[in-house]
Each structure stands twice: as C-alpha cells, then as structure tokens.
C-alpha cells in the first residue's frame, strides 16, 4: 500500500491562541482548554462565543482563548456570564471555574445561575485543591487529604465534608444538563469532549443551564508527578465523585427546563395558571 | 579596595523553583543572625506560576536593613541560564557572580566583576548529595565573602533544619564544607 | 508513514503522552533540555506510529501534531 | 419642554436612567431604595430591557461588570450595607476600565444601622469604594430633578471615561416626591469597540481584565488611568454657589443637607449675617476650584453634613487652612433642622467677627 | 364532677421576653418564635442557648428571646452561628432566617455550614417573599407569583425557578436532620414544635447540622388577610414545597453524620485510611 | 529576653497572635498572606484553638463577628480584594462594638491587580473599611518584629476599645524573613461581661447588635462611640522619628516604604541634606501631634507611599499647609528604590532651598 | 370551668384563634379597639371551652393563656 | 395676621398605615404643582414595621423647598389618636389641626391653634365612599387654607388617579367636594 499524502489528523484548535500556557507540566487544565477550543472550532462559534475566566490557576485563560474573554472576580463568573448572556442572548457564553472559585466563594452565584436556568455553560475543573494560591484545602478536598491548610489531613470534624457539585445542583429546576467526566485517558478525554460539545449545543438550543464537571488533578500541590496524580485521582476522587450524567433533561423526555419544571409542579395552581 | 562583606552583603539567589534557592538564602540569613547582624530575606513571587524562575534577596549587615529587595547585589548565585542573563548586569562593579556551571552553559562576559563557576550539580551528584547543589554553592559563597564567622554558618544549618529532618543535617554539613573547600 | 511532531517550545516534559501511547514509542529525551528547563518528548520509532492521536489527546500543552499518511 | 410630574427621587432615577439608554438593571432589595427596582421591574419587560433581581449585591455588581464589559448601558443600586458588599466588584470595574452606574441611597450606619437618610458614606464614595488606587466620579444630587439629571449624565460620563460612576443620594432624596421634568430619550450612543460582544471574526479578541501580574505593567496601566483622572479633575468639577460672592461665612453642604443649609443661609441673611452656600455637585472631583475662589472673600467655612464629619477634610484641603473650617452635623438618620444650622452659622459668624 | 383548681395549661414560654412583637397581625413568625421558646423551656436550656437573628422581618428577634442573642448581617447568620458554636461548643446555637436571608444572599453560608456539619440548628422561615423590605420576589417565590419586583408574576424565563431548600441540602454529608413543616393548623403547629425540639436534641447529641423549614405566609405583602394567606399557602406552597422529613440520619440508622458519611465513602481509600 | 528567630512576617503575625491569646482564626486563602492560614492550621489543633477555613472572606469576617460577640480573641487575615469583601462585616463589628483583629497584607490593585506588595488600601483602611461613620485603629508595621509586636497590641486594643483593629501590612512585610523575638504568652485577659456566652441564668440576656431603628438612638450611640474615638485620637497615636529634630525635609512614610525612605534619608544626610523620617505607626489615629511638632523646624514634607498618593492628604491636614507637602510614590506592586526617593528628597530640598 | 384569657395589649385581632377554636367560641370584638388599633379577640361562651388550647396554639402574639379546671 | 397659605403651607398628614394619608398628601402636592408652586412630599418610614403609624410631610410654597421634612407644621391632619398626641404640640401657633373625630376620642387642649373636628370616617361610610375619609379631610384642609386654586385641587385628583383606576375618580371628587363644603 503506497503512502498517501500526509495530512494532519490532530492539531491545536484554532480558537486557542498559539501561546504557551503557564500551567504546570501535565496539568489537565490544558487538556480541558483544548476540549473547549475543539468544541468552539467544531461548532464554528468562535466569533459569537464569550468566555469568562475565573480566579484560580485558569485566571489567564483570557490570554489563551481566541474568542472574547472576561476575567471575573473570584467566584463571580456565573454572575458575569449571566449578564453577558442577557446582553447578547445569541452568543454562546461559558465560564471556566475551579473548585474553590465555583464551590466555595462562588457557591451562591453557582446555585443561583443554575436555578435561574441561565442559558450558559459552566466548565468546572475540580482538582480538590486551591491550585493557584499554593495548595490550600478546597471545598472538594477529600477527608484526610493533606493540604497546606489541612496539614494533618482534612479533619471532617472541624473542616466538614466535601461538596459534590453535580449532586448538589441536580434537583434545581433551572438545570438542563450535568455531567461529571475526567481526562485521565484518551477515551475519557474523548468522552469529556462530547460532554462539553453537548453542553454547548444545549445552550445553543436554549434548553437551560449546563455544567460539566471535570475531575482533574494538581500534581504540583498534591506533591506528585503528573502520572501519579492521575492514579491518585482515579483511586480516590473517582469513587467519591462518580463519573456520569447527573441530569439530562432531553434524555428525560423534555424539550427544555421549562417543560420539565412545569411537569414537576403540575399540582400547583399558581404555576399552572397560564394553562387555564 | 574590595568591599568588606562582613559589614554588609547583599545577595540574590536565582534559579528554577525546586533548586533550593530559598533554603540557601535562609542559611545565609540565619548565619548573619547568629553573628548578631541585621538580616533580611525576601523571596520573589513574580508572574510565573510554577516551574518558572525563582529567586530571593538576602541582606546581612551591621546596619538596619532598608529595602529587603536587593536591586544592586554584591553577589548573585545563579543556578540556571535565564537567571544568569537576568541578573548579571545587576551585580555591582567589584561584585561577584557564582554560577552552577553544570546547568549554565553560557555566561556573558563582564570584566568588572568576578565570575566563579562551580559545577555544583555535578559535584553533588557525584558525592551522593542529591539536591544539595544549592548548599555547595552557599559554601562557596562563604569562602568567597567571609560575610560571617565560620561558627555561625555551621550553626545556621543546625538551626534551620528542623528536628524531624535531622538525618538531613549531615549531608548538608558535608555539602557546605565541600563548597567552602573548592 | 504516520508520525507525530512535538513542538519543543510547548512541551513541558510531563510524560502524559509517553504513558498514553499504545505503541510505547514516545519518550522524554533525557539528553536535551528546552528553554523552559524540561526534557521534551520525542517519537522514538516513527515506523510504529498509527496516528491514533492518543498522545496528542493527552497533551495538555498542545505540543503534538499528528500526521497520517 | 416636557411636563413636570411628581415623582419620588428613586423613581426619577430609574425613569431617567431608562431614558439615558439603560437597558440592564441588576439589584437586590434594600430600604430606602427599593422603588428603583420596583420601577425597573415594571418597565424593563415592556421595552425589551432586562430587570434582574440578583441573589445578592455582590452578584449584582458583578453582573454590572459583565454587562459593562459586554457593551451595555447598565446600572445597579443599593444602600449603605449593600454598597459595602459591592466594593470588590467596583474595584474590578475600575481596574478593567468598565463603565457602569451605581446608585447609593445612603442610610444610617454603621452596620445595619437605621433606615433613615444619612450621608455617612461620603468617605467610602470619594476615597475607597473598594481596594486599590481608584477613583470614581461621584454625583451628589440635592433635588429629585437632579436625581434625574445627574443619573442621565452619569451614563454618558461612565462611557466617556470608561469607569464606574456613582450617584450618592440619601433616603430623603430617594423617598421624597418633587416635580421633575424627565430628560429626553437618548438615541445615540458611543461606539464600544473594546466590548466583549463576540468578535464575529472581524477583529482580534477583546478582553476585559484587571490582572497585571507584572508590577511594572500594572503601574503603567495605573499611570495611564490617573492621567484620565487628572483630566476629570480639571474638567468635571461641578458645584452650585448660592449667595457666595460676598459671603463671610461659606457653608459647604451637598445633597439633602444642602437643602437644609440653604434655608439656614436664607435665615442668616435675614439676620444680617453674610452667609452663602457652596454646594458640591461632584464630590469627586471635589470642586476645589470654586472653593478656592471663595478664599479671598470668605472669613470662615462651615461644612454641614449628615454624618460625623467627613467632607470637612476636603474643605480644609481645598481652602488650604486659609480660614477656620468648622463642622456641623447630625448622624444616624437624623435630619438636621434649618434652625440648628442657623445657630451654627451664627456662632461661627460671631467667632470670626463676621 | 366538682371543678378542679384551675391551672394554666398554655401560656407564653419563659424564654420569650414579655414584650409586644412588631410583626403584622397573624404573622406566623410569632408562632415559630413561640415554638422555639417552648423548646428552650422544655429542654431547660435558656442559659446555654445563643440565638442568631437575621436581617428580615425577624431582625428584632434579639429583643424577643430571653437567651443571649446576636444580630447577624443579612444572610450571614450561619457564619456567625458557626463561630459562636466553635467558641462555646456546649451551647445550643440556633439561627433564625427568612428565605431571602437564607436562600438568596446567604446561600453560600447556608450550604457551607451544612456541608461542614456544624452542630447548629437553623430555623428557616419560608414565606416566598421579602417581607421586611416590602414584598419583593424571594428565591422561593412561586412561578407567576406577583411581587413588587415580579409585577407581572414571576417569569421563570427571566427570573428563573424557586429553590427548594430541603431538597437542595439533603445530599450534603454534614446534614443530620431536615424537615419541612408548616404552622397553619394546631396539629401542624404541634408537629412543627416536635421538629424543632428534635433538631435541638440532635444538636445536643452532636449529630450534625439540623434545619427546620417552616412554610409560612406574609399576609401583608401577599395582600391578603391572615386567614386567606394560610389558604393560599396550603393551596400553592405546600404542593410546591411538600412537607415531611427530608433527612434524618438517626432514622437511617446512623449515630451521626460521620458514621453516615463514612459509610457512603467506604470505597474511597483515603477516606477509610484511619480504619486501616 | 527570648531568642530571636528568623520568620516571615506572615508567620510572625500568626505566632504572635497566638501568644496574644488568639484561639480562633477564620480565613480564606489569598496571596500574599497564605502563610498566616498555613501557620494557624498547623498550630490551632495542637493548642485547642480553632482554625477554620471559611468559604469566603465574607463568611470569615462574619465568623469574626460571631467569635467577637461570643467573647473570644479572634482574627482574620486577607489581602486587598478580600478585604473589600469584608467591608460590610467590619462595619457591623464597628456598629456592634465588637473586638477583633483584621490583617490586610496589601497587594497591587485595583481589581485583581497584581500579587506584589502595595500600600494602595491606605484610604480604605483609614477612612472607609465599610459604610457608615466608623473608625478602626490601624497599625502599620515596618519590620517583621513590628508585625509581631503590633498584632499582639492589636488584640489588647480591640478588647480595650471594643472595636475591630486593623493591621495594614503589605506583601513585602508578609513575605520577608527577619529576626524576630516573639512576645510572651499572654495569660490574663479582660472580662467580657457583655459577651453572648449564654447567660447561664445569671444575668439578663446579652445582645450583639448594630440596628437602631430610631435615628436619634443611633445618633446617640454614635456620639458615645465617637467620644471613645476622640479618646483614642488623644492617647493612641504612635510614630517613630528618625533624624527629624533638625530636619529641613521631613519624609513621611509608613510600612515597607518607610524602610526605603529611611535608607534614602541616610543617603540624603550623607549628601548634606538635612532630611528626617517621620514614620506613622498608627495610621488612624494619624500621628498629628508628632507631625505638628515638626512644623516649626521643617521646610517641606515628602510623603513616600507605594500608591498614587493617599496618606499625603493626611500629612497636609496635619501640617495645616504651613509648608509645601509633596508626594513620591510607586504603585501596582513596584517597590521604590532608595535612590528614587533620594532624588525626590534632593529635588524638594533644592526647591525649598534646604 | 376551663377558659382562656386574652391579653388585649398583645392581641392584634388577626383572627387565627377564631378560626382555630373547634367550639367556635372565640370572636373578634368589633365594638372595641385596643391601643394598637385592633379589635381584640374575646371568648364568647366560657361554658363551652374545653381548654383544648387550639386558639393559643395558633396565636402568633401569645395573647392567650389557657386555664383548665 | 393669619398666615397666607397660598404663599407657603407646611402640612403633616398622620394616622395608621392604610388610611390613605400618603395619597392625601399627594393630592395636596400635586395641586400645588399644578398652580406652579414649589412642592415636596416626604413619607416617614419610622421604626414601625407594619400596621403602625404612618405620616407624611407636604410643603407647598412659592419659594424653593429646603428641608422636605416638616417639623413645624402649619397644619396637621390627624386620623388616629396616637398621631394627635404626637403632633399637636408641633403645630405652629396660629396653625391648624384637622382631626377625624370618628376615630379620635381625645384631643388635648391648645388655645393658640384652631382645631377642626370632622367625623370623616363616619361621613365617608354614610356617603358610601368607603376608605375616602382621607379625601374628605383633604377637602376640609383646602377649605380652611385655600393654599391653591380650586381648579388646581380638582385637577390634582384627575392627575394622580391612574387611568386604570378611572372608576375611582368620581367618588374621590365627591369626597373632596364634601370636605370642602363642611
Ligand atoms: C476575593 C478573593 N479571594 C481570594 C483570592 C485568592 N485566590 C486566588 S485563586 C484562589 C483559589 C483557586 O482555587 P480553585 O478555584 O480551585 O482553582 P485552581 O487554582 O485549583 O484551578 C484563591 C482563593 C482572590 N484572588 N480573590
Ligand atoms: C446587605 C443587605 N442587603 C439587603 C438588605 C435589605 N433587606 C432587609 S430584610 C431583606 C429580606 C428579607 O426577606 P426574608 O429573608 O425572606 O425575611 P422576611 O422578611 O420575609 O421574613 C432585605 C433584602 C440588608 N439589610 N442588607
Ligand atoms: S498549580 Fe495545580 S492546578 Fe495549577 S497549574 Fe499547577 S498543577 Fe495545574
Ligand atoms: S499517534 Fe498514537 S501511536 Fe503515534 S505516537 Fe501518538 S499515541 Fe503513539
Ligand atoms: S504530553 Fe505534551 S507536554 Fe507532556 S511530555 Fe508529551 S508533548 Fe510534552
Ligand atoms: S411583612 Fe409579612 S413576614 Fe413580615 S411581619 Fe408582616 S406578615 Fe410577617
Ligand atoms: S381552649 Fe379550645 S375551646 Fe377553649 S377557646 Fe381555645 S380553642 Fe376554643
Ligand atoms: S390569634 Fe392572638 S393576636 Fe390573633 S386575634 Fe387571636 S388572640 Fe388576637
Ligand atoms: Mg482547584
Ligand atoms: Mg421571606
């Protein structure tokens, strides 16, 4: 069989600017950025996408994505994204947030953007630690996990329990789609990519709030090599944060969040009053 | 007339994160303190996030320390190539640059300062002091500047290596001595 | 012949590609160090590359371009 | 000329903001400014605008940040405790050079305080809405008409200088009704080529950001911004002089207390005391020029405020200690009576032999 | 049958100060205050109880309860209560919060006190409106409910969906007990009283975080008489916010939250490491 | 005398706070002050204290409020953006007369800014930590030793005056190591009969509160509090004078910039310029008395700050425009070099013929 | 004989007790108005009172004391 | 010499919430506005939460209004007992207090002011204008003070009753007229 003309089958997506990123070696933040870029490229939406960067290791994401970008205050990306989406409802708006950003300081904004059913997509990178500030305990740090601020291991008696974000949000009526993925292997990466694309598509179809949680790592602050950290993540985080679809309103047979919510409240007179 | 470093010494330790530069700086500051000097130690926390360059400013002086940020170092101890490029011009005339020559292939010329090349990473590897290139360089720094008493710098190590890491003391002492003897 | 090209300016020597390659043909080049201070990845046996893209899929720094032919 | 209608200050602000092109309002309820949100929630759905009750003041200010970045004319409003919560967000807007309008209908503080009118947030408004070197134009209306006029202006200035602009009112102005003539509906707006609207493949990506990891870059950005601030200090000072030309005693007061001070000045004149009122309309930039202009004639100054003495420092700074500068104030929500102010004027007049 | 010596079978609890309350006529806030007072009296804990008042109609609760009281900033009662409990772990600490306070501005503090498993009791008065500020939309206002800031009825397309607090919190590991009650009839009042006492008891027994949601009314801002508002609440709120126990860790067979959480995470190596 | 140990400023603060009796620390991570939390998280479990990483700065400050109310010695720490978020809570503490210690290790602003040291929050710290008339003692250490000493003092002053006390430091002081001698472990603490500890049926209930719905009651409360503030202004001013007695040029600088200014003053003297340094240690109360005392001798003042010019106003107010007051500053995280300051001194000396 | 005592200074005339009384013996006294401007509740037929406390259980203002005998 | 209220009039309307006092104040302010006067209207939002007392300050004047808070009223219109007690001493000498005598049993004596008792609640009930006692009192206020033109006060009602409540206009007009004719 003669060699065919060589062609590129894998390369940097166009919607990621050709700059070196500041992430530590092997940090999956980079993989997730690429998946978003691939989704934007594939859907041809770079010109109509606005991304909102968090405060966290991904703070400089505004320098990496080729679409318009906004750097939000710590935890407030959902509020910022909400406003951008309200101003430009035809744009695709996503926020990119870490666990500290999304689930600690930004908890109220997260829950409320979700319950409002904002048509935005939240990309949630959960590495069970505060990466940027040097490895403090995160709301998702596991019991007994040693961090800078849980030096003897997270003591649940004083520091309490981790938050499982998908589980927390799934009951809110504004939520259309929630999936927890990881990026430790090529096949998981491809699954994560499909999830992100699906979330963007749901947003385009105005189905409601979408969030993809990526269970990640932080080899630097976990004090491991990148490969070790993937192992640790698989062994400890995945059973604590099980992968899977936590909500998919379309799979449940609804067109969007409003249909589903109405169905749920069909015995409430005031909710059904329009139908009268 | 060469500067009397036992009166006043301003140093920058520079290299990659993980090379132990902050620790080296701490040895020097602690030694100064044990000699009853005024000392300060300041890490730089620049724009790089991880794996980038890392440096720290140390001052040991008989006078109170003004700005702990050293901008005109008497001595720069450099453990990687970018640091050499970045700091060589900052060294005051008559000053000194100590370079880990295992890691730094290229040293620009400057004839108004002394440049001391120590293959410290290689020496450390050979001597079985993995990761103690920084301490070897600190020993060399001492030998070149005599900024404090010998007792003080020896005691400094004991002081800053915590009890629970006591087994690290000996190799550190050896590395320091090796640096002094180079 | 399929192959990958690693752009050394992007590579941080994390080794994720090494681990991911089903053919075991990617390695970190311990003999070289790039500007950032890392040992970059290299394809050591071009003949075996299937252009499966596993390596590139795992590369956080988009250092890898995959060519199929 | 339009017709004068009776309106509450809070409603006049809302109505005028809409005429200034405000189509996005983000707020969280708090007395004494809930009428703003009430008005916006009624009108926005009818004109294709957005009223959004945020989950908190913090969410609201960050929505303002987002809407400002996205190129919209937007506003938020609150009262003292709620304004404190917005500090970080306001600082982010300043740091990212984003326009937006912020109304503070002050109430008594500190803490939960009271719900009566106060001017206790003067320092906060003029010096430190949040952390870091930053400035915001601060307008201080003293009538319902000015509530309307100044908020209208605020939108233009915010867009012109790319910064958050603050309207500092108080419960008295927010709650009272007075005749007001609303400004005309604005139809032309400045271009915002920097806005994050989606680049539509027509330009490089826009970024709204306040992070500069290298100190020298941040400093350069700040110096650039401060050049703009200097420009504002030169050109945007506003004040109103009432019987100041020949005044021995210059009363300085803004907002609600200026109304009371004005009555007191009239009474003082009736008693033969040559008093006048210099009313800052911009609190930042402080009307240093018009105050300085009074120095040759004046014998003393009296700063009248509904707080424990805040603007008085700015008066001192403006008149360079050329004459005595005194303070009279009530706080915690107490509205001073004109008679009290008159007494303070009379006392000062006697002291300086005026 | 001769008349027995008359004796009092119902009176104001001692742990409520003998002052007139400022609530509107018929406002159930008063009933709930009394139930708390009765629980305190019954358990004999007035001297060791510290209450945290919210910002909301119940802001002046500090003048009503005879135990030590703290007035917290709007939404921050859980943080304040957390600190008080940490300083005096043997005290009984409760917060009293409205829906705006607890579920809007205070959402982050609510979720985090819950997930930390703070040994406190939250009394949550849900009247689907901001009472104190004059009737704005609350995070629990129902779809189509007319309020000052939803003058055409809550439009779920722009204002999003109400939050069901018990449903939201029930999955958090720090939560020991959650019940939703109401106080529209004497029997419901008695049920509510049992729930509050149970929560206080669990707190005494250090079982974890407890919250009692009381579905209430606001006749003033709903624009109804007290009796009408009870009807409206029964008809519309109760089907939307179903009464019942949402979580009871003891009923599930656990001693406390820690036992339950460990059971849930038994396949996570790091969590189980103590057991090794 | 204890032994001097090398410590980072942030660690010294934490270690000293613990010796001052602090047993409750509530914080949220932020550069450049994370070492405080790291230290506290290590030590508190060992001494029966509480380290609690709050979900946010807002939660942390409200925990401080709660712990203060409950009678504990407690502290929180953060850096600029995080301090802005605490504004409402700090105002509540002031309004409820609750003690607590708050450390701000300033970084460049506004917004997310930079993570390098700055002094850009001077106005915020001295004028408006939150809304409403309120004051807080603000200590400005300039060495690691002072970081330790002043935080130690802060706990006592907070309890003495029943108010939040602020330690205003910067990234330089937080991150640098210097020799420090830690103060002794405190064993005696003031009674707190007002604390909400549970009344144990021994007294009427205690209430911690800042709400006074009647304006006149709130005003009365404020006047009472301001009497205390006045007392503090009289007795708590602190400053350090270096070569000021015969100085023509009085440099005024605090914290990190005072260290640099000191070097510059030494160089200026070497050049024959009679310069001196007046270093405010309390920023509020501002050391007006010691500044006023320099007026007869001085010819000019130079305020040196790591911001765009904030304290300079206080210098002007203190010296009553008796002499020129100039400003030299770097901002955004840039640390001025002694040489720059020397140049500014020399220029000013020339201008005023000193 | 059982009965209730309504403390008029606390009563706000909300009518919750009226609705709650299974015996239908509590009414708002339309002829009187208390200091706060409300028509206070009164027990109109003492003989029928069972001291069941339903009225008091519903009273938000703790205006009602119930006596059993 | 009696004050010329067409030049300047300061009023407090006071009573319970729900009695329409803010509305009555608005009629007066609107009437003044229609006559080209300077006017202000300010509700009091005191410590009471609900069902407490409620009052508003109205000024109608040919001069600009200083403080809109009326502390020395020319006229107080009082619709409940607590308001009479609270405000009677504030009325300026020569001033006027208008009281709904249906609701206020006790009026303390003051001989330097005029006290006008109008059983307005009863009159309103009888005339079938439920809830319009406030407007009757406003009519009486007009009759006593003539602070504006008759046209203005009539037109004021039309102005402030929104179109969608047009059917309330007629009874309001009648109540106002009734008050004027008392
Ligand atoms: C208001 C505020 N608080 C705190 C910080 C400091 N800070 C920066 S990033 C970060 C947390 C980052 O953790 P996470 O969100 O999990 O992201 P990661 O770095 O792990 O990706 C914090 C607390 C800040 N910049 N602003
Ligand atoms: C920071 C802050 N924001 C807003 C307010 C105004 N405010 C007072 S009470 C309240 C809401 C009350 O509603 P809810 O919590 O439901 O209690 P309710 O009055 O209904 O019992 C608000 C927004 C405030 N005091 N402080
Ligand atoms: S610190 Fe952790 S999360 Fe941040 S870039 Fe490095 S590895 Fe990634
Ligand atoms: S494309 Fe596939 S086979 Fe080729 S190097 Fe990459 S992982 Fe290996
Ligand atoms: S995965 Fe990418 S960055 Fe990592 S070693 Fe391979 S090529 Fe280099
Ligand atoms: S406003 Fe509503 S919640 Fe508040 S006291 Fe009145 S009825 Fe109760
Ligand atoms: S105690 Fe029972 S029977 Fe007696 S009045 Fe009350 S509700 Fe009626
Ligand atoms: S329930 Fe209480 S307040 Fe209501 S009418 Fe009856 S006694 Fe009065
Ligand atoms: Mg993280
Ligand atoms: Mg409510």
Short mmCIF file of C-alpha atoms in Angstrom, two decimals, chain A residues 17 46-50 55 59-60 62 65-74 76 79-80 82-84 86-88 91 108-109 112 116 118, chain D residues 24 26 50 52 55-56 58-59 62-63 65-67 69-70 72 88 92 195-201 203-211 213:
data_model
loop_
_atom_site.label_atom_id
_atom_site.label_comp_id
_atom_site.label_asym_id
_atom_site.label_seq_id
_atom_site.Cartn_x
_atom_site.Cartn_y
_atom_site.Cartn_z
CA UNK A 17 -4.28 31.29 20.56
CA UNK A 46 -15.54 31.43 17.91
CA UNK A 47 -16.92 34.75 16.74
CA UNK A 48 -20.01 34.53 18.88
CA UNK A 49 -18.52 32.99 21.99
CA UNK A 50 -17.64 34.91 25.11
CA UNK A 55 -9.65 33.49 39.66
CA UNK A 59 -7.11 33.03 35.62
CA UNK A 60 -5.12 33.75 32.50
CA UNK A 62 -8.28 35.12 28.73
CA UNK A 65 -8.88 31.54 24.11
CA UNK A 66 -9.27 33.35 20.82
CA UNK A 67 -12.87 34.31 21.48
CA UNK A 68 -13.74 37.41 23.51
CA UNK A 69 -12.91 36.91 27.16
CA UNK A 70 -13.68 38.43 30.52
CA UNK A 71 -11.76 37.94 33.73
CA UNK A 72 -14.25 37.72 36.59
CA UNK A 73 -13.75 38.30 40.29
CA UNK A 74 -13.12 35.19 42.37
CA UNK A 76 -18.40 35.56 40.46
CA UNK A 79 -22.92 36.42 37.65
CA UNK A 80 -20.67 37.89 34.98
CA UNK A 82 -25.34 35.79 33.31
CA UNK A 83 -25.08 39.44 32.42
CA UNK A 84 -23.14 38.80 29.22
CA UNK A 86 -28.55 38.66 28.91
CA UNK A 87 -26.89 41.37 26.84
CA UNK A 88 -26.09 39.03 23.96
CA UNK A 91 -23.86 34.42 21.93
CA UNK A 108 -24.29 31.42 45.90
CA UNK A 109 -23.62 32.59 42.36
CA UNK A 112 -28.47 30.94 41.58
CA UNK A 116 -32.39 30.77 37.21
CA UNK A 118 -29.32 30.79 32.74
CA UNK D 24 -29.96 46.40 32.17
CA UNK D 26 -29.26 44.43 38.44
CA UNK D 50 -33.62 43.35 31.49
CA UNK D 52 -32.74 41.07 37.11
CA UNK D 55 -29.13 36.87 44.53
CA UNK D 56 -27.07 39.49 46.37
CA UNK D 58 -22.24 41.02 45.10
CA UNK D 59 -23.87 39.18 42.26
CA UNK D 62 -20.56 41.50 39.08
CA UNK D 63 -23.48 41.44 36.68
CA UNK D 65 -19.26 44.29 35.46
CA UNK D 66 -20.35 41.70 32.90
CA UNK D 67 -22.92 43.92 31.25
CA UNK D 69 -17.88 44.51 29.54
CA UNK D 70 -20.46 43.34 27.04
CA UNK D 72 -24.43 47.63 27.56
CA UNK D 88 -14.59 44.36 45.36
CA UNK D 92 -12.69 45.32 39.44
CA UNK D 195 -16.55 45.49 24.33
CA UNK D 196 -16.71 41.71 24.61
CA UNK D 197 -19.59 41.28 22.23
CA UNK D 198 -18.17 38.29 20.41
CA UNK D 199 -15.63 39.24 17.76
CA UNK D 200 -17.69 37.84 14.87
CA UNK D 201 -14.39 37.05 13.16
CA UNK D 203 -11.29 41.71 14.95
CA UNK D 204 -8.85 40.16 17.44
CA UNK D 205 -10.42 39.05 20.66
CA UNK D 206 -11.35 41.66 23.24
CA UNK D 207 -10.52 41.07 26.86
CA UNK D 208 -11.91 42.69 29.98
CA UNK D 209 -9.41 42.23 32.77
CA UNK D 210 -7.83 43.85 35.80
CA UNK D 211 -4.95 41.42 36.36
CA UNK D 213 0.96 40.00 37.07
#
